[in-house]
Tab-separated table of C-alpha atoms and ligand atoms in Angstrom:
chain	number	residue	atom	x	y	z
A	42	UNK	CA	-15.373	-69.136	-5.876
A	43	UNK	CA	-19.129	-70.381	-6.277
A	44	UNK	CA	-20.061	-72.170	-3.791
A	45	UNK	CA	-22.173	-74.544	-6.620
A	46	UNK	CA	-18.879	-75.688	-7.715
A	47	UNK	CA	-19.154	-77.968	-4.736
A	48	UNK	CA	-22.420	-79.429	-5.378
A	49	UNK	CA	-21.023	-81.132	-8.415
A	50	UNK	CA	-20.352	-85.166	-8.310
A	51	UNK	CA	-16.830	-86.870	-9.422
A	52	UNK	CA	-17.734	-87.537	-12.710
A	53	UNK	CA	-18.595	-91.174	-13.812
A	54	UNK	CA	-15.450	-91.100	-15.501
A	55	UNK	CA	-13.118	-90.567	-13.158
A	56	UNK	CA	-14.996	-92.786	-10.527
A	57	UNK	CA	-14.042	-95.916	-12.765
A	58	UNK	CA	-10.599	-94.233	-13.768
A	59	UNK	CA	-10.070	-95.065	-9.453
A	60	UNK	CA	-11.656	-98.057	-9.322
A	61	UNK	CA	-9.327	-99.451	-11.768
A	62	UNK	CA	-6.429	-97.387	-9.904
A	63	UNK	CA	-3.484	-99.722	-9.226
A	64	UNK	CA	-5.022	-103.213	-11.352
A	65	UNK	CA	-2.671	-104.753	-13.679
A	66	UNK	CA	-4.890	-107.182	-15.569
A	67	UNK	CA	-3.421	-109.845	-17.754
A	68	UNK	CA	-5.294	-109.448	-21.079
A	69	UNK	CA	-5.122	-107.318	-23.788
A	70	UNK	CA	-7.490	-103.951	-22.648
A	71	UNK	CA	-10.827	-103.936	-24.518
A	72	UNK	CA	-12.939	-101.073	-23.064
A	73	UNK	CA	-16.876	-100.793	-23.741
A	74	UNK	CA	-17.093	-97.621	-21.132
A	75	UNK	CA	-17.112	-94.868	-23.136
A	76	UNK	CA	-20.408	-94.028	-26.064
A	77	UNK	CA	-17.357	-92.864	-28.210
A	78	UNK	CA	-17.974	-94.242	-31.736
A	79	UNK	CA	-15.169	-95.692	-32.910
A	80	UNK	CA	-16.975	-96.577	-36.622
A	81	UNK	CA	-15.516	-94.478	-39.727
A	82	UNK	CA	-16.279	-90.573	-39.649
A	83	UNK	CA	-18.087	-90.266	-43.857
A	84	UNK	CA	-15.314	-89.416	-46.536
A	85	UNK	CA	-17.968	-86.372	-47.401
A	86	UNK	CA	-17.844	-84.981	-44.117
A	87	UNK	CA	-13.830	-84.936	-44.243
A	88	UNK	CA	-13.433	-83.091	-47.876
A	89	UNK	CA	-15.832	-80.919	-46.736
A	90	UNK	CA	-14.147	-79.796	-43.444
A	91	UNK	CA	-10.613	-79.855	-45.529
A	92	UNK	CA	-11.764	-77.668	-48.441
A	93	UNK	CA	-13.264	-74.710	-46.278
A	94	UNK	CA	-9.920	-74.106	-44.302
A	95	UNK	CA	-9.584	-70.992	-45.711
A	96	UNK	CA	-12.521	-70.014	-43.390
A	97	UNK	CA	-9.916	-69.943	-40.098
A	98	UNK	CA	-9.271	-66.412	-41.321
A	99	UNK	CA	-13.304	-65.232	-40.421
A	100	UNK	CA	-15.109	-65.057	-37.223
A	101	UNK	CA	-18.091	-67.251	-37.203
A	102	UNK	CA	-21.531	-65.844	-35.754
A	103	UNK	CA	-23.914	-67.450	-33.036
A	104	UNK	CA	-26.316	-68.124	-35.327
A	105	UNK	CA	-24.673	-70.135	-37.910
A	106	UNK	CA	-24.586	-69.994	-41.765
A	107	UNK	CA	-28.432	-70.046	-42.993
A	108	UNK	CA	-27.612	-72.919	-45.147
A	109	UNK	CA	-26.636	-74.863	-42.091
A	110	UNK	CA	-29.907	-73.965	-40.446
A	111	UNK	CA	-31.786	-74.923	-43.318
A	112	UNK	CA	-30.617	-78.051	-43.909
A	113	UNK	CA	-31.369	-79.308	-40.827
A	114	UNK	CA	-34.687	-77.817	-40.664
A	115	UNK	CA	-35.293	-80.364	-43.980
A	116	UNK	CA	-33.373	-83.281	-42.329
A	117	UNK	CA	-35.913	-82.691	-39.174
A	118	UNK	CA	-38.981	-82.511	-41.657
A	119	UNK	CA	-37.455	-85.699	-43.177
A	120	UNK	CA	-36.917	-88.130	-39.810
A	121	UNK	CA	-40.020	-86.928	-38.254
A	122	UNK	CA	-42.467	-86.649	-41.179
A	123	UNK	CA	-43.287	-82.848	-40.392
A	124	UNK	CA	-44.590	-81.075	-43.345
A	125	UNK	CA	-41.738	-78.810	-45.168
A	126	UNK	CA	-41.452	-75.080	-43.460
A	127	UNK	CA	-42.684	-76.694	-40.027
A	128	UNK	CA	-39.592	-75.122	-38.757
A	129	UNK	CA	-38.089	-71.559	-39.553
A	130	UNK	CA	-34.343	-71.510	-40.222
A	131	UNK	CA	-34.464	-67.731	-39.065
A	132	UNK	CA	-36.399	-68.649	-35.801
A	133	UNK	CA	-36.451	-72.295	-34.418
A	134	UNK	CA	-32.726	-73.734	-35.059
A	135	UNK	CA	-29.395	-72.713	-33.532
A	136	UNK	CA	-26.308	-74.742	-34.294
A	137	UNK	CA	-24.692	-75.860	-31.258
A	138	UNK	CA	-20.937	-77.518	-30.594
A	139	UNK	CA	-22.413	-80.734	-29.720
A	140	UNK	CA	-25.752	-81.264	-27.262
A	141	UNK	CA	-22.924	-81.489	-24.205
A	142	UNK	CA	-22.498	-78.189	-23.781
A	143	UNK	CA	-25.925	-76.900	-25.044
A	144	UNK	CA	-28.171	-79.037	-22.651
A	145	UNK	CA	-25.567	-77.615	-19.883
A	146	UNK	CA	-25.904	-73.827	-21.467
A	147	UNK	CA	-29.646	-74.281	-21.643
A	148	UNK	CA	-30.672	-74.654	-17.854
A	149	UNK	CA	-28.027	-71.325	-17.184
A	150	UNK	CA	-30.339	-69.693	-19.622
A	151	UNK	CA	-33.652	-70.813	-18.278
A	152	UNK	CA	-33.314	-71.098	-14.693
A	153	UNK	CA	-34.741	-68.104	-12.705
A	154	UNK	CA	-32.829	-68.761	-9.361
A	155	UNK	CA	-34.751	-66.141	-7.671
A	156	UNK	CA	-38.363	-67.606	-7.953
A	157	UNK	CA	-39.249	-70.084	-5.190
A	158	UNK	CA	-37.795	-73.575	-5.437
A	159	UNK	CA	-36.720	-73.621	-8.768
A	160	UNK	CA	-36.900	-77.182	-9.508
A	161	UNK	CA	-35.422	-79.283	-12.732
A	162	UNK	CA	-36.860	-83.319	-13.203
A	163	UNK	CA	-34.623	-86.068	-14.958
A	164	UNK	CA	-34.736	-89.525	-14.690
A	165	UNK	CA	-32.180	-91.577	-12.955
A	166	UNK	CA	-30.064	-92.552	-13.993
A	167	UNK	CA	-29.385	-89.928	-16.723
A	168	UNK	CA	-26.533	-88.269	-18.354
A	169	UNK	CA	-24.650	-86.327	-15.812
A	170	UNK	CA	-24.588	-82.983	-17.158
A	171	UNK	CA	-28.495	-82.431	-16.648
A	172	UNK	CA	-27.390	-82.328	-12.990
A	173	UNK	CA	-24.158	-80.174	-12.739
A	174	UNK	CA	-25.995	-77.695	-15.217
A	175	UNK	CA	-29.023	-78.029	-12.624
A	176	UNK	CA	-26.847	-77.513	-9.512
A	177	UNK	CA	-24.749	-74.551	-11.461
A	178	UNK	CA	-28.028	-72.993	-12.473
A	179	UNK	CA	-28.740	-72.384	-9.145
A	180	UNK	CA	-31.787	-75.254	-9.269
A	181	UNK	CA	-32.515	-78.013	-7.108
A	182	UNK	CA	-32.843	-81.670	-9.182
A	183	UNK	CA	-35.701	-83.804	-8.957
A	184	UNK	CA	-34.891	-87.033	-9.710
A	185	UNK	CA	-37.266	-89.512	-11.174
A	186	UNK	CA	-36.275	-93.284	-10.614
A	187	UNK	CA	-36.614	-95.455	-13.893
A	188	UNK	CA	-36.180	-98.958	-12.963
A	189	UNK	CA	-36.659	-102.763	-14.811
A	190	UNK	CA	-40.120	-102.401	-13.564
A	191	UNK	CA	-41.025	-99.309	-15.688
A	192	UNK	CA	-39.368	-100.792	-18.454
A	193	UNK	CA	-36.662	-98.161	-17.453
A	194	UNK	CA	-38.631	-95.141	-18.862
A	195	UNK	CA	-40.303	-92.103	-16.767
A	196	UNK	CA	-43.451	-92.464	-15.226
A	197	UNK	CA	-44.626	-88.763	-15.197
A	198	UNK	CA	-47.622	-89.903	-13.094
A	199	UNK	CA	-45.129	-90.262	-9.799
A	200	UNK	CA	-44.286	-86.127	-9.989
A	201	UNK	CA	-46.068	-84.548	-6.903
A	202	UNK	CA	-48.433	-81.714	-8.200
A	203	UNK	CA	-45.995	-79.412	-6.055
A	204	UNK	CA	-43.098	-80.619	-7.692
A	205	UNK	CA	-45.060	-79.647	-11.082
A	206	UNK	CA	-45.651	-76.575	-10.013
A	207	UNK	CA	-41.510	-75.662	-8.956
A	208	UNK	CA	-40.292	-77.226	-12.064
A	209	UNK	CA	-39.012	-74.606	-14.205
A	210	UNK	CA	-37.109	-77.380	-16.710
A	211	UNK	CA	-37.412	-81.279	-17.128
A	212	UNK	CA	-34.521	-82.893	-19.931
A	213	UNK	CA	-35.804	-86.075	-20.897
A	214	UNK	CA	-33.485	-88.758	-22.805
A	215	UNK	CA	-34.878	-90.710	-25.503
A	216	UNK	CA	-33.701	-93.138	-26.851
A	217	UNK	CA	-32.566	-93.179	-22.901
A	218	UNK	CA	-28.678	-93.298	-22.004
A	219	UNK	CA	-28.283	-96.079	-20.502
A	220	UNK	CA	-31.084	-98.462	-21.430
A	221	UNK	CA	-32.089	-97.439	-24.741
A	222	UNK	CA	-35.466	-97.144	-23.878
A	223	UNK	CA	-37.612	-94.768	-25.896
A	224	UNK	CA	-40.906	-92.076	-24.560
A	225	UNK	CA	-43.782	-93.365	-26.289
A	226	UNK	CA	-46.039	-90.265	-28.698
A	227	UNK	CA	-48.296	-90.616	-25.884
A	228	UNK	CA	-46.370	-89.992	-22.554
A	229	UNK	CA	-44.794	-87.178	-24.700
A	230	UNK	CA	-48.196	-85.227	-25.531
A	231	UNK	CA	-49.406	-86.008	-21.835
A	232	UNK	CA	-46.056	-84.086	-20.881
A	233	UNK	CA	-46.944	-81.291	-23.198
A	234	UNK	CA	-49.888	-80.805	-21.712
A	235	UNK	CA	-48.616	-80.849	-18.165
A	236	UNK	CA	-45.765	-78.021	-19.319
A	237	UNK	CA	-49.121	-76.076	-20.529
A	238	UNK	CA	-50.684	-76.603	-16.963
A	239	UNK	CA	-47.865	-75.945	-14.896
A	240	UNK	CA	-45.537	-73.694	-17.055
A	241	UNK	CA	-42.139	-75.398	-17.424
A	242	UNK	CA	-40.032	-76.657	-20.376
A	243	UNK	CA	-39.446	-79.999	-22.448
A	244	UNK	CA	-35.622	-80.020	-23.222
A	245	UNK	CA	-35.465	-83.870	-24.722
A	246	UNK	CA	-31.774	-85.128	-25.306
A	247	UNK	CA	-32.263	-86.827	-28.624
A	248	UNK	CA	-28.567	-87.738	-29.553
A	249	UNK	CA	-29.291	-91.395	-30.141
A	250	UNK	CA	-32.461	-90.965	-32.225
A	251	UNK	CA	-30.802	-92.476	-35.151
A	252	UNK	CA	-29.078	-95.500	-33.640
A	253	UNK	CA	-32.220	-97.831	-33.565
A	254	UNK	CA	-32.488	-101.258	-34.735
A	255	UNK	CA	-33.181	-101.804	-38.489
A	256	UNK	CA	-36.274	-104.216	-37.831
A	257	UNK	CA	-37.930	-101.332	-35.346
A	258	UNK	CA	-39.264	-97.839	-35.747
A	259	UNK	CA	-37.527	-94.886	-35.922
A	260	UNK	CA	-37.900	-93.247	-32.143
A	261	UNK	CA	-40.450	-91.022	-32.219
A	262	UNK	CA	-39.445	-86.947	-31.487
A	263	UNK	CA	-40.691	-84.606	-29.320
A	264	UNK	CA	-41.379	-82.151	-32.035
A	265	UNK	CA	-43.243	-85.014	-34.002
A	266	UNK	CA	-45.376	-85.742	-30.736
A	267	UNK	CA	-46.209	-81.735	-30.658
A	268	UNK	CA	-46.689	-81.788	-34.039
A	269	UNK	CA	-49.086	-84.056	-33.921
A	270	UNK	CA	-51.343	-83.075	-31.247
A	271	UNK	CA	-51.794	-79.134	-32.556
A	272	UNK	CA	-48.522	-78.019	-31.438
A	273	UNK	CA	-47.112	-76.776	-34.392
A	274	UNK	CA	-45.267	-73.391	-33.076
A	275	UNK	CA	-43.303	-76.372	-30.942
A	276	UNK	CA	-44.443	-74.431	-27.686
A	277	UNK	CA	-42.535	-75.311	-24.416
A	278	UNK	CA	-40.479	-77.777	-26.592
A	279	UNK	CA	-37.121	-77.626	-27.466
A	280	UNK	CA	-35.134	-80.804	-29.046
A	281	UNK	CA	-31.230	-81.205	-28.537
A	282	UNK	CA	-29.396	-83.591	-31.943
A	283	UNK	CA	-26.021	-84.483	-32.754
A	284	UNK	CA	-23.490	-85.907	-35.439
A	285	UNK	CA	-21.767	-87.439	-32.686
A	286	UNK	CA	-23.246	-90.500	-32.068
A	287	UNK	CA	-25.340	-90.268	-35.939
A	288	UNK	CA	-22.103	-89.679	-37.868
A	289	UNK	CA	-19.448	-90.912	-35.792
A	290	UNK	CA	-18.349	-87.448	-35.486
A	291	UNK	CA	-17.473	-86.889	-31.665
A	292	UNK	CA	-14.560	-84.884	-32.253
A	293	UNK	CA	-16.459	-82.412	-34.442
A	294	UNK	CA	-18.592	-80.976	-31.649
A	295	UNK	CA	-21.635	-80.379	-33.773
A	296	UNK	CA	-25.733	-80.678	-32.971
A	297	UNK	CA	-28.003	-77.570	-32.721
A	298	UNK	CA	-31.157	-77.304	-30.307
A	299	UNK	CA	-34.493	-77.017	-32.681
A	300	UNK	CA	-38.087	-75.916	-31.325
A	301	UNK	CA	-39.878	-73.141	-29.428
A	302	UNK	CA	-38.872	-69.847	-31.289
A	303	UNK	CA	-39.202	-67.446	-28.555
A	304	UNK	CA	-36.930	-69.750	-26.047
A	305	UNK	CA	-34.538	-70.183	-29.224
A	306	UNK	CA	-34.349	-66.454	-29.510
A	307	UNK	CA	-33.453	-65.806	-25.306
A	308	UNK	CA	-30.995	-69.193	-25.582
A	309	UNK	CA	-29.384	-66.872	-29.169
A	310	UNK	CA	-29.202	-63.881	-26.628
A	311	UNK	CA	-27.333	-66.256	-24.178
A	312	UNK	CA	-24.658	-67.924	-26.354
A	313	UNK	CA	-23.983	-64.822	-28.016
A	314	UNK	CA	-22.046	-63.897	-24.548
A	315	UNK	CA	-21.474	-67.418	-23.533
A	316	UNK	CA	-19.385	-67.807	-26.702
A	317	UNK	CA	-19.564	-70.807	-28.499
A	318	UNK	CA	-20.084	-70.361	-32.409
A	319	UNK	CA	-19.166	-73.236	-34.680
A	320	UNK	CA	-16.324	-72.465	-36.413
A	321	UNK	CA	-17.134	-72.172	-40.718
A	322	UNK	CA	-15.255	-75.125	-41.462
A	323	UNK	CA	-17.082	-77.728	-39.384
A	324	UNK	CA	-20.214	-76.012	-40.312
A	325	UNK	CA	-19.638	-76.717	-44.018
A	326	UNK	CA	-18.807	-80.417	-42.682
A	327	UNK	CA	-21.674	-80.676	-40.833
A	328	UNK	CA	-23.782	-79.249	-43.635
A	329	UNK	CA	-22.348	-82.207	-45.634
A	330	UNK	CA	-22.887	-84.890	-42.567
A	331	UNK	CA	-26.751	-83.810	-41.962
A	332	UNK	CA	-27.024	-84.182	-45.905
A	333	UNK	CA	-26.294	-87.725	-46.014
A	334	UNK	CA	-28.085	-90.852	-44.973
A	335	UNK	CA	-25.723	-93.491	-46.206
A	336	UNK	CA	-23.636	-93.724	-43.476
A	337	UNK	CA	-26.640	-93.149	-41.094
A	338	UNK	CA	-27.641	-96.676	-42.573
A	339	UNK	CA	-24.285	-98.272	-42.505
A	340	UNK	CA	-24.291	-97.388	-38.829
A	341	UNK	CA	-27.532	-99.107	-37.806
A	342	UNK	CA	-26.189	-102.293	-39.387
A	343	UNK	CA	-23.135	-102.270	-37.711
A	344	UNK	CA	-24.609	-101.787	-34.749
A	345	UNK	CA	-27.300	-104.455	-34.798
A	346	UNK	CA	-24.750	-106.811	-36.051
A	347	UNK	CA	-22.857	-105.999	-32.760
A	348	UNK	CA	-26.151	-106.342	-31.004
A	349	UNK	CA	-27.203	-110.326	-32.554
A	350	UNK	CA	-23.779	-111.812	-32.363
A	351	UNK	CA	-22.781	-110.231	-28.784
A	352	UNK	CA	-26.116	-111.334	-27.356
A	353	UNK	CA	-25.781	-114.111	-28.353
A	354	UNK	CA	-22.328	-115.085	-27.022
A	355	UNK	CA	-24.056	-113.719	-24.280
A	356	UNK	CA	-26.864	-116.223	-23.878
A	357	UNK	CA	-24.364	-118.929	-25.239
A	358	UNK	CA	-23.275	-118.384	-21.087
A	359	UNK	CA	-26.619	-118.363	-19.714
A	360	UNK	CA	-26.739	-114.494	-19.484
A	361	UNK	CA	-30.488	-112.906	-19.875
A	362	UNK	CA	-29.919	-110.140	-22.323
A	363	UNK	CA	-32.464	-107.988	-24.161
A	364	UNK	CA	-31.937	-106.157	-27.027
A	365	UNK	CA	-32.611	-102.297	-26.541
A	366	UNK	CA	-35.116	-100.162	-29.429
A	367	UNK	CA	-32.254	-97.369	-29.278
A	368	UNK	CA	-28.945	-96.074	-28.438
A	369	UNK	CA	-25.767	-98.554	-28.778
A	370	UNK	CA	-25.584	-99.894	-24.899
A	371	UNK	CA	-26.486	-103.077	-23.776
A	372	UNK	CA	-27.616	-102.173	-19.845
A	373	UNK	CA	-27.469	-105.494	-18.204
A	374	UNK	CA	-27.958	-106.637	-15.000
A	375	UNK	CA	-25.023	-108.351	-13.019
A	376	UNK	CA	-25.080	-111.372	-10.849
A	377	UNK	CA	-23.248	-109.201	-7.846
A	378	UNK	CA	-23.031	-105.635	-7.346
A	379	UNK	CA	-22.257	-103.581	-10.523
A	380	UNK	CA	-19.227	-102.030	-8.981
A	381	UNK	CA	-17.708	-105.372	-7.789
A	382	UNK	CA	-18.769	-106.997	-11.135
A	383	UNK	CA	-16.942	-104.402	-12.817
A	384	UNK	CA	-14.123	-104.138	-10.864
A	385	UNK	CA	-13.403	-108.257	-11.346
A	386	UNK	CA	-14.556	-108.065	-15.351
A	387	UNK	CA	-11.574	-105.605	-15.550
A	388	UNK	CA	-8.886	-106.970	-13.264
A	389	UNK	CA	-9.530	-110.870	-14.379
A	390	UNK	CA	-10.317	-109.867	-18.166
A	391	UNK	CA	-9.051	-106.676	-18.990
A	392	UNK	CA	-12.959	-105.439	-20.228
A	393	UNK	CA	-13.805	-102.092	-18.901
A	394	UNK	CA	-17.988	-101.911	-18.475
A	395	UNK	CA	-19.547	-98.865	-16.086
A	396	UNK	CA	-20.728	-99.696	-13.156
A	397	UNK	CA	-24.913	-98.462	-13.254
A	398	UNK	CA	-24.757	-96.932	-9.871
A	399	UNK	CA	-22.135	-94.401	-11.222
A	400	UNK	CA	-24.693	-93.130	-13.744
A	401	UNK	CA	-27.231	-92.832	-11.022
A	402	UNK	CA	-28.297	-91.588	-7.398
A	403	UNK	CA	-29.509	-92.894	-4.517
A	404	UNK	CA	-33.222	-91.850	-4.167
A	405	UNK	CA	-36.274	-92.900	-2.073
A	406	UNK	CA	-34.105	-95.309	-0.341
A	407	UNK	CA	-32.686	-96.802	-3.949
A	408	UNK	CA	-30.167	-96.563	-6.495
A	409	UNK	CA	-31.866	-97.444	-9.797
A	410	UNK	CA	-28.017	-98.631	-11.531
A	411	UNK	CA	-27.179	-100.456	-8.685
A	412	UNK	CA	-26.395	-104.301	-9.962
A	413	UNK	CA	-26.361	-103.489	-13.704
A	414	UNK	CA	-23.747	-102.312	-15.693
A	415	UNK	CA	-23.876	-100.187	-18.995
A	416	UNK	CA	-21.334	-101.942	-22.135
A	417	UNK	CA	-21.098	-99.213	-25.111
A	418	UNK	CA	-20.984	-101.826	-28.301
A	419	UNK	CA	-19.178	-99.221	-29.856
A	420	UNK	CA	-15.527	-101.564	-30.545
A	421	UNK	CA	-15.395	-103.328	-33.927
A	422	UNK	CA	-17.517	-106.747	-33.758
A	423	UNK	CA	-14.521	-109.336	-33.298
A	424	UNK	CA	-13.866	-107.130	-30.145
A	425	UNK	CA	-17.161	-106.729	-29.045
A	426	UNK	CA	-17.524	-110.498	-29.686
A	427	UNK	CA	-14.302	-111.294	-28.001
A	428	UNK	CA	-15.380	-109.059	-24.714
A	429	UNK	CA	-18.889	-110.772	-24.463
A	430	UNK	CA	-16.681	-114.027	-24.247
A	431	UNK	CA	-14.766	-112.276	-21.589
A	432	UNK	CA	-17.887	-111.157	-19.751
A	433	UNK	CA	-19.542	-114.909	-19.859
A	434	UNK	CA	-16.561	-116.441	-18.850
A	435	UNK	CA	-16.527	-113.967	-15.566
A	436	UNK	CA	-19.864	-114.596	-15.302
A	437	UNK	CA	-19.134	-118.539	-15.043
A	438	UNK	CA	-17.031	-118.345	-12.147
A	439	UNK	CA	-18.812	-116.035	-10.085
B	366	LIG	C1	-27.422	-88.840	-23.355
B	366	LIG	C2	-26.322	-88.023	-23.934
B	366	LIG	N1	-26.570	-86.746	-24.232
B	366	LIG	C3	-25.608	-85.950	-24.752
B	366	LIG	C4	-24.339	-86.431	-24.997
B	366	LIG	C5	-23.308	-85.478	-25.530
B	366	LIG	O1	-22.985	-85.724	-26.841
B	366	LIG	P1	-22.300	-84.629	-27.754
B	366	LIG	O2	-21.914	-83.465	-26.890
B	366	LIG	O3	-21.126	-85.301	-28.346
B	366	LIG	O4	-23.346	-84.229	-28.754
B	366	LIG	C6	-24.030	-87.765	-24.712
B	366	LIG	C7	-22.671	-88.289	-24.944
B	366	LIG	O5	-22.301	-89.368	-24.631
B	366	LIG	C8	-25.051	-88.586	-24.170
B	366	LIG	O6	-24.833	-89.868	-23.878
């Protein structure tokens, strides 16, 4: 057996699936823990997954269909202003079956286990697969803290220059799961630079980039920040998108990874034996999804309706709440620890919430998630609505 296998944490999951072991709460169950969207996959995206069926009898390839490629080489151009042919469809874009499994696959491709002290940085908290693809690689992670106090975003500035100089990957997460938070063009470039310097590689996790409020800017990309600072071949850069959180499509298992083309060619080499082509059908559908805005902008007022009325029920209580640029989580601090908090919200109100220190670590003598808990507004808004409620009552009596 590899002996990595028992490096790897309980997942966050399954660490609230045992808190809540044995609690019968009275209320009906509303449950804000999971980022699964639970608005309307578009009508386009379902004819178009129906009418290729007849694709089940082919084998799909690694690559994908060119047309796939190049339509999401214009949607890039399009979000990020890039000028048209700033990315190759033959060269810098691989379809992937959602950024899960690619920003796992990527640091088994990358890592070189046998250098010394091969090192991967990620904030903490952070999405749990950046660290059991770390620890699987064969890597050591380097966690950087993001706390209230940095506004919950990296501060590159508190790597040691020997921790620079191991690091052979760093996945950054902007818009960030949990807070929302997004990398400003110039921490970005400064990063750039510092891959230059020390020879690593930028894989940013940009799966919420299009769930931002409608009176804010669209979250700038790491491809845009390149872009604009001379970088056009994308070097050391590689950008990770989905229709899961975009189109409400998490059951499709579609993204693709966009950027550098000579790491795009070695990660092609890799998934060609890892095995993971799209199949034809939700290519064509995904084709279709990356095609269409409307629903994009549906979304984004769904979700900032969800955002005003359930901070406001919120405050209604007294609660402190900010409203986050990005992402669809509301990462709020609690008035006890985030594990009791969430523990009581569920057994006295039937709301499940994560706990923060599940999505986190304890490092330099702190757990950045300890006493704040992440709430996915992802429920229709009477629930959402009816679940603040919940939350301020709770809050009331502790
Ligand atoms: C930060 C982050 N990255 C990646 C993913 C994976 O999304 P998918 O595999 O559906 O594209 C998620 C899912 O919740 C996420 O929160």
């Amino acid at each position: 057996m590899n002996p990595d296998l028992r490096r790897l944490q309980p997942y966050p999951f399954e660490r609230l699936a045992q808190l809540q072991h044995g609690v019968r709460p009275q209320e009906s169950a509303i449950t804000l823990a999971i980022g699964e969207p639970c608005h309307q996959p578009p009508d386009c995206v379902r004819a178009a997954l129906v009418n290729d069926l007849d694709s089940l009898a082919k084998y799909p390839t690694t690559r994908g269909l060119l047309t796939l490629r190049e339509t999401i080489a214009n949607w890039l151009s399009r979000r990020y202003q890039l000028p048209d042919n700033a990315l190759s469809p033959e060269t810098q874009i691989l379809p992937v079956t959602g950024t899960r499994e690619a920003l796992f696959a990527i640091a088994q491709c990358l890592i070189d286990k046998h250098q010394a002290n091969p090192t991967v940085i990620m904030p903490n908290p952070f999405y749990q697969i950046y660290e059991g693809a770390t620890l699987l690689a064969g890597a050591s992670p380097w966690l950087l803290n993001t706390t209230a106090a940095d506004g919950w975003l990296p501060d590159f500035d508190k790597v040691p220059d020997n921790v620079w100089d191991d690091c052979q990957l760093i996945y950054l997460c902007s818009p960030g799961n949990p807070s929302g938070e997004v990398i400003a063009q110039a921490h970005l470039q400064a990063l750039i630079e510092r891959a230059e310097r020390h020879d690593f590689i930028i894989a940013a996790d940009e799966c919420y980039a299009e769930i931002y409020r409608q009176n804010g800017p669209a979250p700038i990309g790491l491809l845009q920040a390149a872009k604009a600072m001379g970088n056009s071949k994308f070097k050391r850069c590689l950008v990770f998108h989905s229709l899961s959180k975009r189109s409400n499509l998490p059951g499709l298992r579609s993204g693709f990874v966009a950027g550098d083309a000579g790491i795009i060619a070695q990660f092609l080499r890799y998934r060609t034996y890892h095995g993971c082509s799209m199949p034809l059908f939700h290519q064509q559908a995904s084709i279709a999804a990356w095609n269409d805005e409307q629903h994009v902008i549906s979304n984004r007022r769904a979700y900032d309706e969800k955002f005003t009325a359930v901070s406001q029920t919120l405050r209604s209580f007294g609660i402190t709440v900010s409203i986050p640029p990005g992402g669809f989580y509301l990462w709020q601090r609690t008035p006890i620890d985030d594990v009791e908090f969430a523990r009581c919200l569920f057994a006295e109100e039937n709301v499940a919430v994560l706990p923060g220190s599940f999505l986190s670590r304890e490092n330099d003598g702190v757990n950045p998630g300890c006493q704040q808990v992440r709430m996915a507004l992802v429920q229709p808004l009477d629930i959402c609505i009816e679940a603040a409620e919940r939350i301020g009552r709770l809050s009331k009596r502790l």
